[in-house]
Coordinates of C-alpha atoms in Angstrom, one line a residue:
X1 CA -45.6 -109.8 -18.1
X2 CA -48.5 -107.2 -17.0
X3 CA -46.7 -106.2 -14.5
X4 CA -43.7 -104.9 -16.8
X5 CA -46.7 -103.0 -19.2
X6 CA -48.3 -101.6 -15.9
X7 CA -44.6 -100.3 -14.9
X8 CA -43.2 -99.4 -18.0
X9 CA -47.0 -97.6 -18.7
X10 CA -47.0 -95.6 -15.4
X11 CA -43.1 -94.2 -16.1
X12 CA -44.6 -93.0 -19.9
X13 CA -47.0 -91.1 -18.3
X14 CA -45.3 -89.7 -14.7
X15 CA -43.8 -87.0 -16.6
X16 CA -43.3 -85.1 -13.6
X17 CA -40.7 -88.1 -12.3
X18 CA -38.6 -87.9 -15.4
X19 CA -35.3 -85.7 -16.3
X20 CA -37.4 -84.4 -19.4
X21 CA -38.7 -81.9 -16.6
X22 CA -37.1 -80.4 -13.1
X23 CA -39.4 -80.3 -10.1
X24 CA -38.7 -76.9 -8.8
X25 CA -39.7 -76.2 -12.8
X26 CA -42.8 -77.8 -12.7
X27 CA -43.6 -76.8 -9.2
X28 CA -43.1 -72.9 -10.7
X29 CA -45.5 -73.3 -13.2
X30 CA -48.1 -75.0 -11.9
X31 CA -48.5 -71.6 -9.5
X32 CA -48.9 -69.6 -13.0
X33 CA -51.8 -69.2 -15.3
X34 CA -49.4 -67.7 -18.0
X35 CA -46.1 -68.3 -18.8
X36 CA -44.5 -64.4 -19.4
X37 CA -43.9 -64.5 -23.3
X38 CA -41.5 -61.7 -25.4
X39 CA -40.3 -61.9 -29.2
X40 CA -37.6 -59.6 -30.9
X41 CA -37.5 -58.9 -34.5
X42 CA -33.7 -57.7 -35.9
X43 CA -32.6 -56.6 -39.6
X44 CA -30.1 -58.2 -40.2
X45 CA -27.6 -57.1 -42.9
X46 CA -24.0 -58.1 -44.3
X47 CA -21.4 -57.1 -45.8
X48 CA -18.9 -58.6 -48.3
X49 CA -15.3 -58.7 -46.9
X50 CA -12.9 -56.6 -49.3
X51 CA -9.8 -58.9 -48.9
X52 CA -12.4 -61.6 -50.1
X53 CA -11.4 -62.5 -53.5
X54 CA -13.6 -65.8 -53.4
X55 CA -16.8 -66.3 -55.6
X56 CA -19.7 -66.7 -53.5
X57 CA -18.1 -65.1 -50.5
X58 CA -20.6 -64.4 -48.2
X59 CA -21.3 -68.2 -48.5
X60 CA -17.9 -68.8 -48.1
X61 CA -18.1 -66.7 -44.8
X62 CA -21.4 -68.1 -42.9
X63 CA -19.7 -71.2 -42.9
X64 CA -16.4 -69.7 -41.6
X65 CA -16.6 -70.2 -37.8
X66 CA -14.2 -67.1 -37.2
X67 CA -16.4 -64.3 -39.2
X68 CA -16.0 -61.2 -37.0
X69 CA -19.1 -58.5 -36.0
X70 CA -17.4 -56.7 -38.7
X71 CA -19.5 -58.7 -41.4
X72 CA -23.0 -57.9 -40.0
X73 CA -24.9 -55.4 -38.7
X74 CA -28.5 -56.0 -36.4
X75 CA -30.8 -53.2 -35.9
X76 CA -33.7 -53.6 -33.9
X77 CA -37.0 -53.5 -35.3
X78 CA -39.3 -54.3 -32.9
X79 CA -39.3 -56.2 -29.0
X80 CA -41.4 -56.9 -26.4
X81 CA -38.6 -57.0 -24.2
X82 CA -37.9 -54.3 -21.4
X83 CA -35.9 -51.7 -22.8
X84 CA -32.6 -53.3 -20.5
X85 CA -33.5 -56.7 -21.8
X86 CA -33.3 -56.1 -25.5
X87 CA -29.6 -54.7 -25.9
X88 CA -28.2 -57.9 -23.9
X89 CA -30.0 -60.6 -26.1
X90 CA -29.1 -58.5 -29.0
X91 CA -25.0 -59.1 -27.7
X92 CA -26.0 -62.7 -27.3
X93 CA -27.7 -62.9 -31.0
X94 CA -24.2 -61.4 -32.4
X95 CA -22.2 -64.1 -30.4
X96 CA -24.4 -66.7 -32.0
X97 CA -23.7 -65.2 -35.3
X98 CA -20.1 -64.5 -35.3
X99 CA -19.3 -68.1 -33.6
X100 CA -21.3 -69.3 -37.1
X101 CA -24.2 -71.1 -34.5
X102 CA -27.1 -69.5 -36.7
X103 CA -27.5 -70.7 -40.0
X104 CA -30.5 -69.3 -42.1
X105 CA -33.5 -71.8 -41.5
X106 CA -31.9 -73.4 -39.0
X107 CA -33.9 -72.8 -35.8
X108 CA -31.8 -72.6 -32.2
X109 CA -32.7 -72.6 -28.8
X110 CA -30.9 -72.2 -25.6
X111 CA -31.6 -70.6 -22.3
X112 CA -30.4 -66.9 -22.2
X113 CA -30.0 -64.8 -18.7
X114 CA -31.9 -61.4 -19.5
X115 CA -33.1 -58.1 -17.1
X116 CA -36.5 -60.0 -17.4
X117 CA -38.7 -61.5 -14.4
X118 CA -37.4 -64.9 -14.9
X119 CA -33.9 -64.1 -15.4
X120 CA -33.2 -67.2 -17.4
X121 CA -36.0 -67.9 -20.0
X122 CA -35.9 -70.4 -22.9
X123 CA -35.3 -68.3 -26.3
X124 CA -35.7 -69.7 -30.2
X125 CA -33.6 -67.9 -33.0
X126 CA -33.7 -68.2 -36.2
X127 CA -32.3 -66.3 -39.2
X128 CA -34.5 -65.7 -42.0
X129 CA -32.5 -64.7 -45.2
X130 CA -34.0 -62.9 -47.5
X131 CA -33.3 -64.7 -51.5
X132 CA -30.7 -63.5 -53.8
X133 CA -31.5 -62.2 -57.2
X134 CA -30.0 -64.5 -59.9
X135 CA -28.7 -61.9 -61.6
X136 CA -26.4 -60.9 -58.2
X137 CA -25.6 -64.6 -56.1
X138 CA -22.7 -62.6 -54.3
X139 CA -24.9 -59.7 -53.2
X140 CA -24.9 -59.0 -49.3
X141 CA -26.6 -61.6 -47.3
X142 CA -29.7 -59.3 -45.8
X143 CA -32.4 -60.8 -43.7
X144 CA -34.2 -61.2 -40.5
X145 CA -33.2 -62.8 -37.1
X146 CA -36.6 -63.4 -35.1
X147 CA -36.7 -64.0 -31.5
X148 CA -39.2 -65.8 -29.1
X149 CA -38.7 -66.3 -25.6
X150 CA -40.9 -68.0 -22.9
X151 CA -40.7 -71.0 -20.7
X152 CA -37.6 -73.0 -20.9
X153 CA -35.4 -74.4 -22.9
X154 CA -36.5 -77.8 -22.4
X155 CA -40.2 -76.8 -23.1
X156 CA -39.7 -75.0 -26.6
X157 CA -37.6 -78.0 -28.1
X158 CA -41.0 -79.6 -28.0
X159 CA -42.3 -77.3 -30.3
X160 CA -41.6 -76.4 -34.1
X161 CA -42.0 -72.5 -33.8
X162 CA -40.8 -71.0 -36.7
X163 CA -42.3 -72.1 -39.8
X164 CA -42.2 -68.5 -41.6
X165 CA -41.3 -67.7 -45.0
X166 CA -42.7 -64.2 -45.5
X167 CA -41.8 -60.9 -43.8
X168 CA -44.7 -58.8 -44.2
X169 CA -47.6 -61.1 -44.9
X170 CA -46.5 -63.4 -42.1
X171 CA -44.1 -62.8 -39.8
X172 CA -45.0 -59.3 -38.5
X173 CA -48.4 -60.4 -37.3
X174 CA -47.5 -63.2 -35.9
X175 CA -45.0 -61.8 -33.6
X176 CA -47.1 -60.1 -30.7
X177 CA -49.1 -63.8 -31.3
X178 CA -46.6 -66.4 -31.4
X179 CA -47.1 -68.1 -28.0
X180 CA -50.6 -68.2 -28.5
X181 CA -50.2 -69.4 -32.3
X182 CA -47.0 -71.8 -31.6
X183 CA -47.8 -72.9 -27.7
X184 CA -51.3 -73.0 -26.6
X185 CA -53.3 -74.7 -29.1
X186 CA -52.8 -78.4 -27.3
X187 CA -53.9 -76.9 -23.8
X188 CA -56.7 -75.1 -25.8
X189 CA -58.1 -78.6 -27.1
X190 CA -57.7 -80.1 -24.1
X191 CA -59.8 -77.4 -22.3
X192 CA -62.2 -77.7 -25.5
X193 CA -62.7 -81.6 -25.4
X194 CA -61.8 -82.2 -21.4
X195 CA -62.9 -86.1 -20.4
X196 CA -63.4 -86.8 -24.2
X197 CA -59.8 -86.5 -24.9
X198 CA -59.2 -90.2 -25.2
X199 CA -61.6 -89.7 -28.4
X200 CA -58.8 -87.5 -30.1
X201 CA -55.8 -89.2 -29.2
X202 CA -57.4 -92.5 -31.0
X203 CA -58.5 -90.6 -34.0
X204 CA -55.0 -89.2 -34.0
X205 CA -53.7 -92.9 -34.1
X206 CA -56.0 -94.6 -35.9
X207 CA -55.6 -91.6 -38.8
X208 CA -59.5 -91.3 -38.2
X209 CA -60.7 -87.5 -40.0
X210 CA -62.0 -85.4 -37.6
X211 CA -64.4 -82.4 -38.7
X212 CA -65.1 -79.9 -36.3
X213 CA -68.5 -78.2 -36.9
X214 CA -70.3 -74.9 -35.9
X215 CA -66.9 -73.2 -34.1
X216 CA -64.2 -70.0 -35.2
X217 CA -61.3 -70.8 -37.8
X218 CA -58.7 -70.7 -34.6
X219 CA -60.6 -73.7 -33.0
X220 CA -60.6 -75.7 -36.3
X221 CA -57.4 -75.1 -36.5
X222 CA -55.8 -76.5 -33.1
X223 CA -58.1 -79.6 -33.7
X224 CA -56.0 -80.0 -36.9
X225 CA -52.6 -79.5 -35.3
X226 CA -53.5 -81.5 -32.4
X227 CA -54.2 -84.0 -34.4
X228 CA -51.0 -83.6 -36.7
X229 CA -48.7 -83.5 -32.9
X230 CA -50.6 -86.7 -32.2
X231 CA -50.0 -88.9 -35.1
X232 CA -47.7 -91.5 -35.9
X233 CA -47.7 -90.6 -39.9
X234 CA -44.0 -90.8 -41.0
X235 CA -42.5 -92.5 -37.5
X236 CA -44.1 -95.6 -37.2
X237 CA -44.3 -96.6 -41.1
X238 CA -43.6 -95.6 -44.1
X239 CA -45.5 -92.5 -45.6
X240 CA -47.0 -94.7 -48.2
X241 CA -48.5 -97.4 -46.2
X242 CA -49.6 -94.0 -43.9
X243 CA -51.2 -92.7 -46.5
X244 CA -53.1 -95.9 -48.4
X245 CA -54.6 -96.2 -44.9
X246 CA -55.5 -93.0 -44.2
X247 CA -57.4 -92.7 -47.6
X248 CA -59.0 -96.2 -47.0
X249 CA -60.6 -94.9 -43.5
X250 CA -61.5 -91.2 -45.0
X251 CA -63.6 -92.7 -47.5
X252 CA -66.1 -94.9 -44.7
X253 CA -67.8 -91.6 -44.0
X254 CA -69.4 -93.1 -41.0
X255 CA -65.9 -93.4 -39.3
X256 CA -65.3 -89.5 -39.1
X257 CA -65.1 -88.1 -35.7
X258 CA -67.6 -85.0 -35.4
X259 CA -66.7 -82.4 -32.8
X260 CA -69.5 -79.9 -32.6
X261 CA -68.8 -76.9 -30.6
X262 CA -72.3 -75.0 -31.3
X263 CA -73.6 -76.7 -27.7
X264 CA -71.2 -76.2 -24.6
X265 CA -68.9 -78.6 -23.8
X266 CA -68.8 -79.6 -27.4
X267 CA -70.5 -82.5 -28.6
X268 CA -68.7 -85.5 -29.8
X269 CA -70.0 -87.9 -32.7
X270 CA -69.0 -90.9 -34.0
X271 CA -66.1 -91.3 -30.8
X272 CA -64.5 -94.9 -30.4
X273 CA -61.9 -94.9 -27.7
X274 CA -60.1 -98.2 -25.8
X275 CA -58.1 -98.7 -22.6
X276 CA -54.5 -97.3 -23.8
X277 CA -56.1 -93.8 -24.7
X278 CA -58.6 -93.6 -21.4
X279 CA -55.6 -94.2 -19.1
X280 CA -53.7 -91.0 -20.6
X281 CA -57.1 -89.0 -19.7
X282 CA -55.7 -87.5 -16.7
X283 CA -52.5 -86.9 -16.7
X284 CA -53.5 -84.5 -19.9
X285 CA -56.6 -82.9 -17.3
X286 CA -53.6 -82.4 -14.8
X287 CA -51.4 -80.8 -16.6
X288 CA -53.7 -78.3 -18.6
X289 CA -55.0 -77.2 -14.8
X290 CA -51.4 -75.9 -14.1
X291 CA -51.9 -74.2 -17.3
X292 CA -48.6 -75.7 -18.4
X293 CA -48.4 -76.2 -22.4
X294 CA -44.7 -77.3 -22.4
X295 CA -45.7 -80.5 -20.0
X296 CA -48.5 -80.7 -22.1
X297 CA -46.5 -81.2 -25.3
X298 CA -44.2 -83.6 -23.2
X299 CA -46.9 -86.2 -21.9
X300 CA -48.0 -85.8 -26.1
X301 CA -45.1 -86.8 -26.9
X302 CA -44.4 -89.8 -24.3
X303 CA -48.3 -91.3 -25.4
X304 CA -46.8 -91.4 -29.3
X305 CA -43.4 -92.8 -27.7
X306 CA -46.1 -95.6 -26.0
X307 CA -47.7 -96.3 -28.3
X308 CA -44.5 -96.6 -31.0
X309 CA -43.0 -98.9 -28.4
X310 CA -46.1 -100.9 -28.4
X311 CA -46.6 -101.2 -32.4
X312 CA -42.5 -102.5 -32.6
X313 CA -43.2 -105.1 -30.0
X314 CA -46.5 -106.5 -31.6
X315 CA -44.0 -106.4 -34.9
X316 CA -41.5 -108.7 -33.4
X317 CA -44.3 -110.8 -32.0
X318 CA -46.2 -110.9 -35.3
X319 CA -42.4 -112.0 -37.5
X320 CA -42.1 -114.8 -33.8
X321 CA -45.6 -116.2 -34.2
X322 CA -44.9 -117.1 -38.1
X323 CA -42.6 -120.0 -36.3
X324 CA -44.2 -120.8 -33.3
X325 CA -47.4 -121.7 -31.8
X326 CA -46.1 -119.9 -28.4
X327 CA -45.4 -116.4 -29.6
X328 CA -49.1 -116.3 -31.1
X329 CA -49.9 -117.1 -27.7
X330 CA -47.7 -114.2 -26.4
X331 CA -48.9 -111.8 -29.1
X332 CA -52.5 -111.9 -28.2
X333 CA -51.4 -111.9 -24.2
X334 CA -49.9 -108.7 -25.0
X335 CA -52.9 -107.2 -27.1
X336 CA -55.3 -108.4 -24.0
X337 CA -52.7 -106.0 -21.9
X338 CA -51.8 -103.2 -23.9
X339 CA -55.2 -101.9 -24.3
X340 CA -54.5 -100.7 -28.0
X341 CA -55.1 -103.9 -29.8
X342 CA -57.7 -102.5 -32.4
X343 CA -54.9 -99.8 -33.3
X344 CA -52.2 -101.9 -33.5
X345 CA -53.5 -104.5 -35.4
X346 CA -55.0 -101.8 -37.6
X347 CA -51.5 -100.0 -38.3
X348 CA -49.7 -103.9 -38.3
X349 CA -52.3 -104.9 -41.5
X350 CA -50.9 -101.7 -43.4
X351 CA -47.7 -101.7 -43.2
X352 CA -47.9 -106.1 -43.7
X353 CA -50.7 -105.6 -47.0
X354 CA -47.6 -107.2 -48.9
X355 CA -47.1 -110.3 -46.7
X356 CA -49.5 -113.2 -46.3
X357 CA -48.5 -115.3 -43.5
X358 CA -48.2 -112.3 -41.5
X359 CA -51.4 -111.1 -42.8
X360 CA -52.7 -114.6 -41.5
X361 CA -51.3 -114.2 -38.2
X362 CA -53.3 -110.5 -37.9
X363 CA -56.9 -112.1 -39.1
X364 CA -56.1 -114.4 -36.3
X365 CA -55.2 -111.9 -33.9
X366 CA -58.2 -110.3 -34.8
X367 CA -60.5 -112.9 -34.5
X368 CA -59.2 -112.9 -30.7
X369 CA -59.6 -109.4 -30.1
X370 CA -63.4 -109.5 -31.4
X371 CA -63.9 -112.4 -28.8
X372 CA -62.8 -111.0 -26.1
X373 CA -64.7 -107.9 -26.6
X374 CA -67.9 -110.3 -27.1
X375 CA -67.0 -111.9 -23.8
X376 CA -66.3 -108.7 -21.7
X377 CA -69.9 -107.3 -23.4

């Protein structure tokens, strides 16, 4: 049986093995120490068809797959792209809008072939429509289409990128940022926090708060979106057990983890760590020294795939040992091999407040864990 955890473990966390990532991709980045970056900002503008006769036209059209260029105009605002670059994505952005492949909000990404350095680069759209004035719902559809290529395709799936709502206030400074803003801030905690990383990625399951102290606004907040990436909240359970515990666990003061970045490294307060987060230690040290923030993002994403694995298994064995003598047995062999017992059990009282005899099969579940630690101390 620990064999199967050991194996199944080790394929979570060899990311570099898996399809998620190709080796002559990895093996390119790791000889970088920053991905190229560009973004495009375009107006975009429409115009109502005359031989419309339809209320709500222009609605009627986006969702028309055979809309021609004639509807829409772009007109380039403002690019980081090579002057050669810009007029070919901007012929691939039209494609996508007269094919009816960019809907407003809707983020897309694919991998476009530009006159760039990497010839094929990963590149997010997404069509920001400005609103329509009540007064005038059939009033051309104006907006913005924004642009940001870097990395691969692969690697910007991983992350949400476009979360803009505002032109001026927000979108326009963010531009010559976004990779920075939208890519870096996990390889920046895990350059902040190095060996204590295991520290975070339990607060981040255990929905322990986490103050950082004595450091700029940009390194509080990566801390907070680190954390954010890391939790389970709203996969795992629902948002309402989530958030009982979370509140329960903010309000023991002592349990806050204190990052305190006025000494160098920073200094951590208050850690608790266990096996299943020490073991993921490295691979995030390996992959923040190739400077790599969509492998980063990846191996994030396989630790809360773990450890989600690991929660539905202690489930099933939970509902089992209601019945039988032999699946508590099973249950605690699996805690004593998962190395996450103290989480699990913590997220499997939540979400089973509402049921006794599974809340009696957790206290003794519990019970064992506490012995065993006694024993190994």
């Amino acid at each position: 049986m620990f064999t199967s955890q050991t194996s199944s473990f080790q394929d979570s966390i060899d990311v570099e093995e898996r399809d998620d990532f190709d080796s002559e991709e990895i093996a390119g980045y790791s000889q970088k120490t920053q991905l190229n970056c560009y973004y495009t900002i375009y107006l975009y503008q429409g115009t109502r068809s005359e031989s419309s006769g339809e209320s709500g036209a222009w609605s009627q059209r986006r969702a028309d797959s055979t809309t021609s260029q004639d509807d829409f105009s772009l007109t380039l605002v403002d690019s980081s792209l090579p002057s050669e670059a810009e007029p070919e994505l901007r012929t691939y952005i039209s494609r996508r809008l007269s094919k009816g492949a960019l809907l407003g909000g809707m983020g897309n990404i694919a991998t476009v072939e530009l006159s760039i350095p990497e010839q094929a680069v990963g590149c997010y759209c997404c069509l920001l429509e400005q609103e329509r004035s009540p007064e005038q719902p059939d009033a051309d559809g104006n907006g913005y289409v924004i642009c940001f290529m870097g990395g691969s395709e692969k690697g910007l799936n991983l992350y949400p990128l476009c979360e803009l709502q505002n032109l001026e206030s927000e979108v326009r400074p963010y531009l010559s940022r976004w990779y920075e803003e939208s890519v870096m801030h996990i390889y920046r905690v895990v350059q902040l926090v190095q060996n204590n990383m295991s520290f975070l990625l339990h607060a981040a399951l255990s929905h322990t708060h986490v103050e950082v102290t004595n450091s700029d606004e940009r390194t509080k907040a990566d801390v907070t979106r680190f954390i954010k990436a890391a939790s389970l909240q709203g996969l795992s359970q629902q948002d309402t057990t989530t958030a009982s515990l979370c509140k329960a666990i903010s309000e023991d003061t002592h349990s806050d983890l204190i990052i305190d970045c006025s000494t160098s490294p920073p200094t951590l307060s208050n850690g608790v760590s266990n096996r299943f987060c020490d073991d993921w230690i490295q691979a995030f040290l390996n992959a923040a020294e190739r400077c790599n923030p969509f492998l980063l993002r990846q191996i994030l994403e396989n630790f809360k795939l773990k450890a989600i694995q690991d929660m539905n298994s202690l489930k099933r064995y939970v509902r089992q040992a209601e019945m039988s003598h032999y699946a508590l047995f099973r249950c605690c062999q699996f805690l004593q091999g998962c190395g996450n017992g103290d989480v699990l059990l913590q997220n499997a009282r939540a979400e089973h407040s509402d049921l006794p005899e599974a809340c009696s099969i957790i206290s003794v579940l519990e019970e064992f864990l506490r012995e065993q630690s006694q024993a190994q101390a």
